[in-house]
Coordinates of C-alpha atoms in Angstrom, one line a residue:
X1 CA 0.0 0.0 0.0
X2 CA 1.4 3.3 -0.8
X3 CA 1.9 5.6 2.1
X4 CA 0.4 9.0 1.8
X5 CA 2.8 11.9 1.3
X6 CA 4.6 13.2 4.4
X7 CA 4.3 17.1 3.6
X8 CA 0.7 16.8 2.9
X9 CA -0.3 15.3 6.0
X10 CA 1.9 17.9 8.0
X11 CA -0.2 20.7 6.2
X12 CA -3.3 19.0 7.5
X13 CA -2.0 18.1 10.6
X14 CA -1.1 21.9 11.6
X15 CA -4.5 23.2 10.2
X16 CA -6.2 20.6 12.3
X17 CA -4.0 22.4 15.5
X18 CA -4.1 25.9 14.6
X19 CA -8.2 25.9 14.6
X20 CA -9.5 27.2 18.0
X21 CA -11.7 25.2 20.0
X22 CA -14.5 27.1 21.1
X23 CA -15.3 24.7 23.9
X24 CA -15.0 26.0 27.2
X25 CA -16.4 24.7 30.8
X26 CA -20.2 23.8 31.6
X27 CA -22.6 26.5 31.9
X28 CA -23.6 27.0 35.3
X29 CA -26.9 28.1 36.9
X30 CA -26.7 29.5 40.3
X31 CA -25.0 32.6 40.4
X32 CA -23.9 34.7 44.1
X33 CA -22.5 37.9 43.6
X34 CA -21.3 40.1 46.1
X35 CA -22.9 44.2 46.3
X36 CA -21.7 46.9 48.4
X37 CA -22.4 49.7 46.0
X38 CA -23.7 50.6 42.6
X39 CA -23.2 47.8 40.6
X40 CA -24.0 45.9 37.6
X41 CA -24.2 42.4 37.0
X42 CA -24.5 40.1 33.6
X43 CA -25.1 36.4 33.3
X44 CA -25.2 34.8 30.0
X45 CA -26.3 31.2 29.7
X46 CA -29.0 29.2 27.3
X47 CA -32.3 28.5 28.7
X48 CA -34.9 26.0 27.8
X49 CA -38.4 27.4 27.0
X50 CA -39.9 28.4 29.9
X51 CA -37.2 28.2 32.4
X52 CA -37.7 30.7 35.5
X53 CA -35.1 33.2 36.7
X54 CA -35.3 33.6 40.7
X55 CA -33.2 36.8 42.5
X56 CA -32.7 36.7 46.1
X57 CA -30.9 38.7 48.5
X58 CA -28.9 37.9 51.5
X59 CA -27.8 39.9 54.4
X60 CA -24.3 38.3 55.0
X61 CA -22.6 41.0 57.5
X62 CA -25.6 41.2 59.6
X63 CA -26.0 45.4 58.8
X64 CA -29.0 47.2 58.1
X65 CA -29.1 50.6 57.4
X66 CA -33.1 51.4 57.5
X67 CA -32.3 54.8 55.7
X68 CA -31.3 53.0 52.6
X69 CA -34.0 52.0 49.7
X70 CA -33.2 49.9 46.4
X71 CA -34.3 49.6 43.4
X72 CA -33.1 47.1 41.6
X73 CA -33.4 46.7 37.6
X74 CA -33.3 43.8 35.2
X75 CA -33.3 43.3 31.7
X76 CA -33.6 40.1 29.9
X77 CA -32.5 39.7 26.2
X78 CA -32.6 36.7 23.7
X79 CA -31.0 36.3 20.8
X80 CA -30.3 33.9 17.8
X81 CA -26.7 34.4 17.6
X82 CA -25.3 33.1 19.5
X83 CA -22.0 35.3 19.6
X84 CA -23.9 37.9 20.3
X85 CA -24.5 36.8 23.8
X86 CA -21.4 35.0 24.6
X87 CA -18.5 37.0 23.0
X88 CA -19.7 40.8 23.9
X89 CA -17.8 42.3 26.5
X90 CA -19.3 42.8 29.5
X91 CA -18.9 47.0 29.3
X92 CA -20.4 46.5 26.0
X93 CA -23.2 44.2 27.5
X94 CA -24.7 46.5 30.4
X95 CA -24.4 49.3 27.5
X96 CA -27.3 46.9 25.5
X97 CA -29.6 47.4 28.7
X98 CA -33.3 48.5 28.3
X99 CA -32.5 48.0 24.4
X100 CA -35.3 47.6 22.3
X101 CA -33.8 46.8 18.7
X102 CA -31.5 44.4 17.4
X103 CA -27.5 45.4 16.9
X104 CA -28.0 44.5 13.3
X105 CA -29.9 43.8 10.7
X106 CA -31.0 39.9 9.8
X107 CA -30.6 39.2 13.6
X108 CA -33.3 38.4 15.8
X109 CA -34.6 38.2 19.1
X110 CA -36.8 38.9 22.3
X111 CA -36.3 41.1 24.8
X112 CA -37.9 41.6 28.7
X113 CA -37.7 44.1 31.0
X114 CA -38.6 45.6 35.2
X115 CA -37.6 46.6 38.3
X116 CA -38.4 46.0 41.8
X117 CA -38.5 48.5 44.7
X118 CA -37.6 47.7 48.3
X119 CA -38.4 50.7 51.0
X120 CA -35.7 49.2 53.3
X121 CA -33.1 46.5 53.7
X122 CA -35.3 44.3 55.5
X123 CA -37.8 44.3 52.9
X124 CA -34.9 43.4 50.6
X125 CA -34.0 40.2 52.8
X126 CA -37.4 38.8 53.1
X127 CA -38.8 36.5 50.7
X128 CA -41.6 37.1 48.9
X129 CA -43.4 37.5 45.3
X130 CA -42.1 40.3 43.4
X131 CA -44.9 40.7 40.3
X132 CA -48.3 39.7 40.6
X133 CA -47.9 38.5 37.2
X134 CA -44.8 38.4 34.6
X135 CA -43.4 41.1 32.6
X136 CA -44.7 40.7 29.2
X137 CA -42.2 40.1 26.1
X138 CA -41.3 42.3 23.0
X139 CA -39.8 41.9 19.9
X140 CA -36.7 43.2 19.0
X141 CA -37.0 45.9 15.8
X142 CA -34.4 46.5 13.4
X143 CA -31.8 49.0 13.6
X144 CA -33.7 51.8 12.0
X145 CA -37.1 51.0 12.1
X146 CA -39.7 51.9 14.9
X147 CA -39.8 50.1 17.9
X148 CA -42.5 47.6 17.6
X149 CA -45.5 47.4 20.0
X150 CA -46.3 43.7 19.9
X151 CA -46.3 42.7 23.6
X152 CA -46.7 38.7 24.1
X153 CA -47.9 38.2 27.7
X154 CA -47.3 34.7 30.1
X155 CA -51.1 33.0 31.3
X156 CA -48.8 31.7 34.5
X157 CA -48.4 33.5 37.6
X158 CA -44.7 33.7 39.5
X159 CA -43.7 32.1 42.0
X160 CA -41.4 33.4 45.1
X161 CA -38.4 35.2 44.4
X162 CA -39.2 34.8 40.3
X163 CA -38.8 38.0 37.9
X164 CA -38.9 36.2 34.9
X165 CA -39.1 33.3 32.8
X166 CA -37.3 32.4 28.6
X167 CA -40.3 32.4 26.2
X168 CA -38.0 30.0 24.0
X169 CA -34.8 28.2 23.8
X170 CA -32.1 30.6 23.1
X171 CA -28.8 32.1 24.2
X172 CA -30.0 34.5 26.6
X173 CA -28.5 37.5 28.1
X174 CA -29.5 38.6 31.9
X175 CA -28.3 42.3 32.9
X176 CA -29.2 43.4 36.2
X177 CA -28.7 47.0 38.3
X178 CA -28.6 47.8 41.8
X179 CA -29.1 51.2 43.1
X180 CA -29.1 52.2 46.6
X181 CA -31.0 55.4 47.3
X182 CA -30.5 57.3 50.3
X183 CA -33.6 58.4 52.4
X184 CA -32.3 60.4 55.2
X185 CA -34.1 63.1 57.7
X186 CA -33.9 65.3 54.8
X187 CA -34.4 63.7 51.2
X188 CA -34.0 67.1 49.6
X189 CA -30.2 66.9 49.8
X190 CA -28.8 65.3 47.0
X191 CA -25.5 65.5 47.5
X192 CA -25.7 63.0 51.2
X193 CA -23.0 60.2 51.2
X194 CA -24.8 56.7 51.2
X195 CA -24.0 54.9 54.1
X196 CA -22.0 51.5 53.9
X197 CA -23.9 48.6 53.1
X198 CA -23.3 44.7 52.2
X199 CA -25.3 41.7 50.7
X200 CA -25.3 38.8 48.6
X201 CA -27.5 38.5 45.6
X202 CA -28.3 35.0 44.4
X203 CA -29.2 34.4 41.1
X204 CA -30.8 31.4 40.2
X205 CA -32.2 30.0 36.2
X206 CA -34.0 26.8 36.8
X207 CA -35.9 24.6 33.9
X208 CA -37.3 21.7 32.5
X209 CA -34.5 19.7 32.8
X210 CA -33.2 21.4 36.6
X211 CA -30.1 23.0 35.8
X212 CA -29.1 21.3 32.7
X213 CA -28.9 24.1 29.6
X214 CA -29.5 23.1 26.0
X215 CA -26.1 23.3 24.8
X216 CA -25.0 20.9 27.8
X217 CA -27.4 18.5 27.5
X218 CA -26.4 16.9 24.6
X219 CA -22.7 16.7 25.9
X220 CA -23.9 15.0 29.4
X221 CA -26.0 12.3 27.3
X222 CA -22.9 11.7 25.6
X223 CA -20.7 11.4 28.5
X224 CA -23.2 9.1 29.5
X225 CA -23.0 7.0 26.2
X226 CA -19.3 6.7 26.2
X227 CA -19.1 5.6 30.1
X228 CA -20.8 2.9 28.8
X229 CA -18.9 2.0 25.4
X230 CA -15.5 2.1 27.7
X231 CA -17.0 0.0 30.6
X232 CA -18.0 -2.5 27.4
X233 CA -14.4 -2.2 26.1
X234 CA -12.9 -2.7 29.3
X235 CA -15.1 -5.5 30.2
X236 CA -14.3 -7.7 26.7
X237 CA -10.3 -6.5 26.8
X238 CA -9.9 -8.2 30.4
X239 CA -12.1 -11.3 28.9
X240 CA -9.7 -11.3 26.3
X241 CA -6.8 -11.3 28.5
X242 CA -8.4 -13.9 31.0
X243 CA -8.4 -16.3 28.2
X244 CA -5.0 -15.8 26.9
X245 CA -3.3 -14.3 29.6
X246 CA -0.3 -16.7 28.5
X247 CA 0.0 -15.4 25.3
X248 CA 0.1 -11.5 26.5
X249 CA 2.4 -8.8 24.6
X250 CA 3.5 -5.9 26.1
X251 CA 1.4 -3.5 24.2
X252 CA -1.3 -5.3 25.3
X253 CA -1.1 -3.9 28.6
X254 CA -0.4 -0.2 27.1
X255 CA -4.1 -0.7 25.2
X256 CA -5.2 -2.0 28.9
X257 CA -4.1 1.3 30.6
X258 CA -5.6 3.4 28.2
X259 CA -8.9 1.6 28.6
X260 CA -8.8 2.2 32.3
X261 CA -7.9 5.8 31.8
X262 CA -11.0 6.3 29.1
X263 CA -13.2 4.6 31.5
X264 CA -12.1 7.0 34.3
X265 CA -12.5 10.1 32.0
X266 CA -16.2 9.9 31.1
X267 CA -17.2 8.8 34.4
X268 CA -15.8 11.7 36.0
X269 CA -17.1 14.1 33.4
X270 CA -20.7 12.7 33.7
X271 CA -20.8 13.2 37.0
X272 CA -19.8 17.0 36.5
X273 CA -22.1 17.2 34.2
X274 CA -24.7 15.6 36.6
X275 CA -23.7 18.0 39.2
X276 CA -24.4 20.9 37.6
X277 CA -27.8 19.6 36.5
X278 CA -28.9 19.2 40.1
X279 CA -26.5 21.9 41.9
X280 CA -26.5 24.6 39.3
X281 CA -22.8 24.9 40.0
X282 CA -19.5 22.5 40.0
X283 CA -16.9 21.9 42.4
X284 CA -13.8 23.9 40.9
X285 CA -11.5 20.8 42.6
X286 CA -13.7 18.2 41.0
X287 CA -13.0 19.9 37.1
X288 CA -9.6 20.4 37.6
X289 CA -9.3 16.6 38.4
X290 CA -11.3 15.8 35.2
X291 CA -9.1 18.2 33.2
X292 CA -6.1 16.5 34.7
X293 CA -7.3 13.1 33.7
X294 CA -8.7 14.0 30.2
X295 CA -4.5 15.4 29.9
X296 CA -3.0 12.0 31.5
X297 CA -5.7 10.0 29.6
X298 CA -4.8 12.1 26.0
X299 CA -1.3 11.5 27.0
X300 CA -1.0 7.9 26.9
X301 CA -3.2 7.7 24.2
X302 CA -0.7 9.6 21.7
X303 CA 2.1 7.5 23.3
X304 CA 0.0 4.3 22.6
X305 CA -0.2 5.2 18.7
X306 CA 3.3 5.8 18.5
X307 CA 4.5 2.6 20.1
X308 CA 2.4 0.6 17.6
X309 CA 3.7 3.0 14.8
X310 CA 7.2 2.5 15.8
X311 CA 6.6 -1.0 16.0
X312 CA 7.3 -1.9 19.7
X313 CA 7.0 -5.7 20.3
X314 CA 6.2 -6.4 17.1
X315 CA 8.9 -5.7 14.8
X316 CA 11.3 -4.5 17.1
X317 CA 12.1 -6.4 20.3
X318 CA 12.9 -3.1 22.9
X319 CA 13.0 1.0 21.8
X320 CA 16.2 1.5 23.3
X321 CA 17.0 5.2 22.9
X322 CA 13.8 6.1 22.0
X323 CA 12.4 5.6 24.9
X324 CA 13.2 9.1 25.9
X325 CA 12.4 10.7 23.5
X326 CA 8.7 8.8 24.0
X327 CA 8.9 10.2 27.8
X328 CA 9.8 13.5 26.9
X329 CA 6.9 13.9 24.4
X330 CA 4.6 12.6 26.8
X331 CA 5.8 14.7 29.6
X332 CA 5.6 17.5 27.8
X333 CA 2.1 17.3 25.9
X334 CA 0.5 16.5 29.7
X335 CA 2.3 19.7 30.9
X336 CA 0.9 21.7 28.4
X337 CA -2.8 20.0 28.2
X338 CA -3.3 20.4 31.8
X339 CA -2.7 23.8 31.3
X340 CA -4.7 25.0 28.9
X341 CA -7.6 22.6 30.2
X342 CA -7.0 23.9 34.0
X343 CA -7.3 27.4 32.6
X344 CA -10.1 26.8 30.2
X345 CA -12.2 25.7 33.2
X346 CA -11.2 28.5 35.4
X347 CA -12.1 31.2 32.9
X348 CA -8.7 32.2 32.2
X349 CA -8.2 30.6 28.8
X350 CA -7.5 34.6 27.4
X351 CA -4.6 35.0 29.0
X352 CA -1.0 34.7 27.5
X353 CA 0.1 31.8 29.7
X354 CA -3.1 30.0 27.7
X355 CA -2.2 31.3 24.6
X356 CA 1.5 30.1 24.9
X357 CA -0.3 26.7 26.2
X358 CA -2.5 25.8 23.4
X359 CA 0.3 27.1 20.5
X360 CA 2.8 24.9 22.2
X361 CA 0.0 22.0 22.8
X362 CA -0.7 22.1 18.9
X363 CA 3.1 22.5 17.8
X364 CA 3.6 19.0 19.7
X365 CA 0.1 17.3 18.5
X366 CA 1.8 18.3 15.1
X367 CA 5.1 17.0 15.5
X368 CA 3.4 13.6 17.3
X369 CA 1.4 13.6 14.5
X370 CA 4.4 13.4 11.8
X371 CA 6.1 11.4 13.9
X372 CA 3.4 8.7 13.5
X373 CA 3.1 8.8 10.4
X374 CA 7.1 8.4 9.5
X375 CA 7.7 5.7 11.9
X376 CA 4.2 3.9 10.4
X377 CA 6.2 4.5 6.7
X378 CA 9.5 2.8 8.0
X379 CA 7.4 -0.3 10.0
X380 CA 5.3 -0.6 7.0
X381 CA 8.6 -1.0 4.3
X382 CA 10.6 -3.1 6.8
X383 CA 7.7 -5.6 6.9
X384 CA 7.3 -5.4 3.0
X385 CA 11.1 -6.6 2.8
X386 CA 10.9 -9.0 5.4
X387 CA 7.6 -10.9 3.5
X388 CA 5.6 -10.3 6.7
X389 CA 2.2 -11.0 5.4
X390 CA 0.6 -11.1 8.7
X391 CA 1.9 -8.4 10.4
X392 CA 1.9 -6.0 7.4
X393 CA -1.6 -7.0 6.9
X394 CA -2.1 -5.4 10.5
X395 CA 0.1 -2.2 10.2
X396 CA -2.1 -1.6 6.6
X397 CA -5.1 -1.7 8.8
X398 CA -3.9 0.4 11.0
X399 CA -2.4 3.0 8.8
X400 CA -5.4 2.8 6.8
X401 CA -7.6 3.9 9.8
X402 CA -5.5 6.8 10.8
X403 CA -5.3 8.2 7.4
X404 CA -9.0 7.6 7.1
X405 CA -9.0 9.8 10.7
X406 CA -6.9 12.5 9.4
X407 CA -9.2 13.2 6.4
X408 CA -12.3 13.2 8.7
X409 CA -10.5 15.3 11.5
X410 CA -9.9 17.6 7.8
X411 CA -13.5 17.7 6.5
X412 CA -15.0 18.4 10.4
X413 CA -12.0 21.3 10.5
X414 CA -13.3 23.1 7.6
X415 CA -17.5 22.7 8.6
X416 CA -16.5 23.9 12.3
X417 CA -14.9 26.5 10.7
X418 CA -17.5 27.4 8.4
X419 CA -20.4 27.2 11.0
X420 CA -18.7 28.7 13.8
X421 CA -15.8 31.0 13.1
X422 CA -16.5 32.2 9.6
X423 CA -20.1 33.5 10.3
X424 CA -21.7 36.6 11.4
X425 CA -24.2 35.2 13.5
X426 CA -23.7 32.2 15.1
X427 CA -27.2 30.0 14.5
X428 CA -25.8 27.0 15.0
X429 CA -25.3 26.9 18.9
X430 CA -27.1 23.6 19.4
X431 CA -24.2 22.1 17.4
X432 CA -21.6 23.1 19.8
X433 CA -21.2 20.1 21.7
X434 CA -20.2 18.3 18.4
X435 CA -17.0 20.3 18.5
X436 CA -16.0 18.5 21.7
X437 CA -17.8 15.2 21.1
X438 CA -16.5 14.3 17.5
X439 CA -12.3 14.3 18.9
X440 CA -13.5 12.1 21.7
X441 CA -15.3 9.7 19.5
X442 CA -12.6 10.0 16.9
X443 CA -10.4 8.4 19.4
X444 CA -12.5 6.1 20.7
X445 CA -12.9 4.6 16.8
X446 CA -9.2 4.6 16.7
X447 CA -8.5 2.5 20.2
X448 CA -11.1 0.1 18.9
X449 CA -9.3 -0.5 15.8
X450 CA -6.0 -1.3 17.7
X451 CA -8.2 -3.4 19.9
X452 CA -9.3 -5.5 17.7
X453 CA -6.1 -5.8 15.6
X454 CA -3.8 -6.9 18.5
X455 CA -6.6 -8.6 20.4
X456 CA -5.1 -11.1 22.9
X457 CA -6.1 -15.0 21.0
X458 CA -4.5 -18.4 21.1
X459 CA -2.5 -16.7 17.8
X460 CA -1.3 -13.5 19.5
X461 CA 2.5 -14.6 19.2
X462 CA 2.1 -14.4 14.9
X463 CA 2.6 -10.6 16.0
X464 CA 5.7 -10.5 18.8
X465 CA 9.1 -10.1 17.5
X466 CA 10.5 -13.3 16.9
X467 CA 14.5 -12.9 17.0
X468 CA 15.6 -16.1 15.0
X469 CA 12.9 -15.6 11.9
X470 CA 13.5 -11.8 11.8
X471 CA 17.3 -12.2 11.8
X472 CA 17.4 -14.6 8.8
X473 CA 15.3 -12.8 6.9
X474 CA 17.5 -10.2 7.6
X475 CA 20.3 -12.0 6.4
X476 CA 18.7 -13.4 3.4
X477 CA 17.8 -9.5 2.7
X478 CA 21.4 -8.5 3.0
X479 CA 22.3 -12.1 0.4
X480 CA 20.1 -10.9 -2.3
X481 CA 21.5 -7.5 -3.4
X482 CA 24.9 -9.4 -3.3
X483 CA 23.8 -11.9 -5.3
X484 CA 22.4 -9.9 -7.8
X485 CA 25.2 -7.5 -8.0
X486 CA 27.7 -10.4 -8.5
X487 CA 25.5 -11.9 -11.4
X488 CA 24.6 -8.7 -12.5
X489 CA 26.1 -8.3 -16.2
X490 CA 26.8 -11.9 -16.7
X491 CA 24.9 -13.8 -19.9
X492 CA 22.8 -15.8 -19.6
X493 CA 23.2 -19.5 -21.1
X494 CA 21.2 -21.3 -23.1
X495 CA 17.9 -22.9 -21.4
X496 CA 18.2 -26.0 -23.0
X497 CA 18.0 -28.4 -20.4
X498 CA 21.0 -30.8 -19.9
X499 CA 19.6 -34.2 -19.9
X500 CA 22.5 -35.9 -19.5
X501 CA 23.5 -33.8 -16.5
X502 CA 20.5 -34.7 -14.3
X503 CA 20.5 -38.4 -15.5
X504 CA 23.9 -38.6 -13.5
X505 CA 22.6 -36.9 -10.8
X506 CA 19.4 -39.5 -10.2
X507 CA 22.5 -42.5 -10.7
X508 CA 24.5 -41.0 -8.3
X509 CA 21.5 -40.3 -5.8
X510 CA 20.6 -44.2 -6.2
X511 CA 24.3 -45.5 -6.1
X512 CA 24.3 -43.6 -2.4
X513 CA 21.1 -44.6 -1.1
X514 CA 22.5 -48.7 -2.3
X515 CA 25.3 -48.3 -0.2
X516 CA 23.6 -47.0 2.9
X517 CA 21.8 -49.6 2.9
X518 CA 24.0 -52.5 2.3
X519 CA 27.1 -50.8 5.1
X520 CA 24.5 -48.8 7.8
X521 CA 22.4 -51.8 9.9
X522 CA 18.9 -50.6 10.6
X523 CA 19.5 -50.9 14.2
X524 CA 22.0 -48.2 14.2
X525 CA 19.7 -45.8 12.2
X526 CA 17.1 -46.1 14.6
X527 CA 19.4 -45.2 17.4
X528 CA 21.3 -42.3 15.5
X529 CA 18.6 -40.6 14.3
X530 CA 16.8 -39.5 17.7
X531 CA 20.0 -38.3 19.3
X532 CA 20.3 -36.5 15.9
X533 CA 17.3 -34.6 16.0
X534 CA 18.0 -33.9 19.7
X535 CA 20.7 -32.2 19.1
X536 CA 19.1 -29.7 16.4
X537 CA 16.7 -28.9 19.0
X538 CA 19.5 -28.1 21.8
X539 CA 21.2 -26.3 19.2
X540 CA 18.3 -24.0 18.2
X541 CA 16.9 -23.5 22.1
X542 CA 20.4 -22.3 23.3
X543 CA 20.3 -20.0 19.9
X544 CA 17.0 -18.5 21.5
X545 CA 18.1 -18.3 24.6
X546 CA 21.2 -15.9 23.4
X547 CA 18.7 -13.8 21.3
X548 CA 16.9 -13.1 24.7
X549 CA 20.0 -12.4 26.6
X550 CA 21.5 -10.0 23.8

């Protein structure tokens, strides 16, 4: 099979690590912010359909001022872009507030909009309903057109604490003011410095599905899915090696590891996932230990590929020197994963540390990458001189499944690229999860693949290094271009075939045999041969056993 070219995949290889990922950590739902002056606040997040927003307010330092009224503002936008939410700033954001037509035109959306008065701080702190019934919603108009007047009103009351509720599923964008206003002995005089004051404010978007937002569900029943597929491939790889545990190669217990690691991953994703559903929130620790080992897991997975590429146990008996260099690779792509995942999660994926991360995370994906691919080129030849068939049946297999994973890794590149980058409004939001989903699955297809080509079976030593076979076909390679270059230029003879020659040949053969016969008794034959043939065997076990030693 002809290998693909080298500078071609290297192109498509650093255009596959160059692309962003616009994946980022779970969308959360419960939301305490801390107020101790004029302030504004803004929470972005998708909502179901009917999904209620609660506010609350908590007195944490135990002061209250009864001079001091609030009024407190909100103003609830949705929009079919996506990036509109998500990737405006938030000065930019509370600039959008009581907004009543669309930042451009084509783009769509609903807005909402009210305020809530409280006379004191203890009317602040005490639970109760805010509207008797809630705010009606409005379309957004175009730039420069009129503001329309359609009003679409809810049939449901509000419950405690609720000040409004997403008409449909959408990014949405939640801006919220606080102003204290200062009622003193004498409210005629403006200029009266407000008097300190402290409290929480909780804000909470519960629907349908708890806490769980439309772009994160998807991801969680994935999560879900592939905890399953690696508990199945875990389950039939330890059958496997139950039943041949005699027969076991060393990179069998490589593909092991990485099971367990997989196995490990989703499970502790899924149950992020399911925390945030039912908490609103994560645990920061808990992420950081997913991120940590999605890196480990990622690690060992490139190492994996390579060992097979470089032929480890199968055409080569150790790695000698390049063992390092495996170690340093791996070393050094989990050092710069857990980075960029650690900071991804905490909301610090902007910085320069992240940027220097993920260039230097996709410079070493490249170069892993190319690495694969060369040593897969070498294995691939060294089998075709050898006469392999077996085992370059099984690296054709294999190279054949990671070209066919570069090209799809390619063609998902470019539609990513198009849907999400290349866009001016981002429709396509319910797709997002595919971005993370597709390199998790993509892997997952690959590790099957290697599972089921160096399955442990009753057969698994057809594909370990044999020393003895592999040296004299290395020999015989080495005989044949000095053969041919001795012959080479000589002329050829006639083909006739020589009769009398081989006529001689058969006499002589028979007058041998005769004499055997009539000098060697059968008695001694039968004693002589055994010891013969015990003696080849000797002499080929202590031949082994040198192989091993060396």
């Amino acid at each position: 099979m002809k290998m693909p070219d080298a500078a071609a995949l290297l192109r498509c290889l650093l255009l596959a690590a160059v692309v962003p990922d616009p994946g980022g950590a779970a969308e959360v739902s419960v939301w305490s912010r801390s107020i101790n002056s004029t302030q504004d606040a803004v929470f972005r997040k998708t909502l179901y359909a009917n999904t209620t927003i609660y506010m609350r307010f908590r007195n944490d330092s135990g002061v209250c001022d009864r001079r001091l009224a609030f009024n407190i503002s909100w103003y609830l936008r949705s929009s079919a872009c996506y990036n509109e939410v998500f990737n405006t700033p938030n000065n930019r954001a509370i600039s959008m507030f009581s907004l009543d037509h669309m930042l451009k035109d084509g783009w769509s959306g609903f807005y909402s909009q009210g305020f809530m008065f409280f006379e004191n701080c203890s009317s602040l702190f005490m639970p109760k309903v805010y509207f008797s019934d809630f705010n009606p919603y409005q379309l957004l108009s175009s730039p420069e057109s009129d503001s329309s007047n359609q009003t679409l009103a809810w049939p449901d009351k509000p419950d405690v604490s609720a000040v409004a509720k997403a008409w449909k599923d959408s990014p949405y964008l939640f801006i919220v003011k606080v102003q204290p206003i200062y009622r003193g002995p004498e409210e005629e005089e403006v200029g009266a410095e407000l008097p300190n004051f402290a409290f929480t404010m909780n804000v909470e978007m519960r629907g349908p599905h708890d806490y769980s937002s439309p772009a994160d569900w998807p991801l969680m029943m994935f999560f879900m899915v592939m905890c399953i597929v690696y508990v199945l491939f875990g389950a039939l790889w330890l059958f496997w090696c139950v039943c041949y545990w005699r027969d076991l190669l060393r990179v069998q217990f490589w593909i092991g590891a990485v099971i367990i690691l997989g196995m490990l991953e989703k499970a502790v994703f899924y149950s992020e996932y399911q925390s945030i559903r039912y908490r609103g929130d994560y645990v920061l620790g808990a992420v950081v230990f997913a991120e940590l080992l999605s890196a480990l897991k990622r690690s060992l997975a490139r190492i994996l590929v390579l060992i097979v590429s470089l032929g480890y146990g199968i055409v080569k008996p150790r790695l000698g020197t390049t063992v390092q260099h495996l170690v340093a690779v791996g070393l050094l792509y989990l050092l710069f994963s857990s980075v960029e995942g650690v900071l991804r999660v905490t909301g610090g994926f902007y910085g320069t540390v992240a940027l220097l991360a993920n260039l230097s995370l996709s410079l070493i994906d490249s170069c892993v990458m190319w690495w694969i691919f060369i040593s897969l080129s070498q294995t691939t030849r060294l089998l075709k001189l050898r006469r392999n068939a077996v085992k370059l049946s099984l690296y054709q297999h294999f190279t054949n499944t990671l070209i066919f994973s570069v090209v799809a890794s390619i063609v998902f590149i470019v539609w990513t690229t198009k849907v999400f980058q290349l866009v001016d409004c981002q429709r396509g939001w319910r797709n997002l999860w595919i971005d993370d989903a597709f390199w998790r699955l993509l892997f997952s297809t690959i590790l099957l693949v290697i599972m089921v080509l160096l399955r442990p079976s009753a057969n698994s030593q057809r594909f370990s290094h044999s020393p003895l076979i592999d040296e004299e076909n290395e020999e015989e390679e080495a005989k044949e271009p000095m053969l041919n270059e001795a012959f080479e230029g000589m002329k050829m003879r006639g083909s006739k075939p020589d009769t009398n020659g081989s006529q001689k040949l058969l006499s002589k053969e028979d007058e041998d045999l005769k004499w055997v016969e009539e000098n060697i008794p059968i008695s001694v034959a039968d004693v002589a041969l055994p010891a013969m043939l015990d003696e080849e065997e000797e002499i080929l076990k202590t031949k082994m056993e040198r192989s091993k030693m060396e």
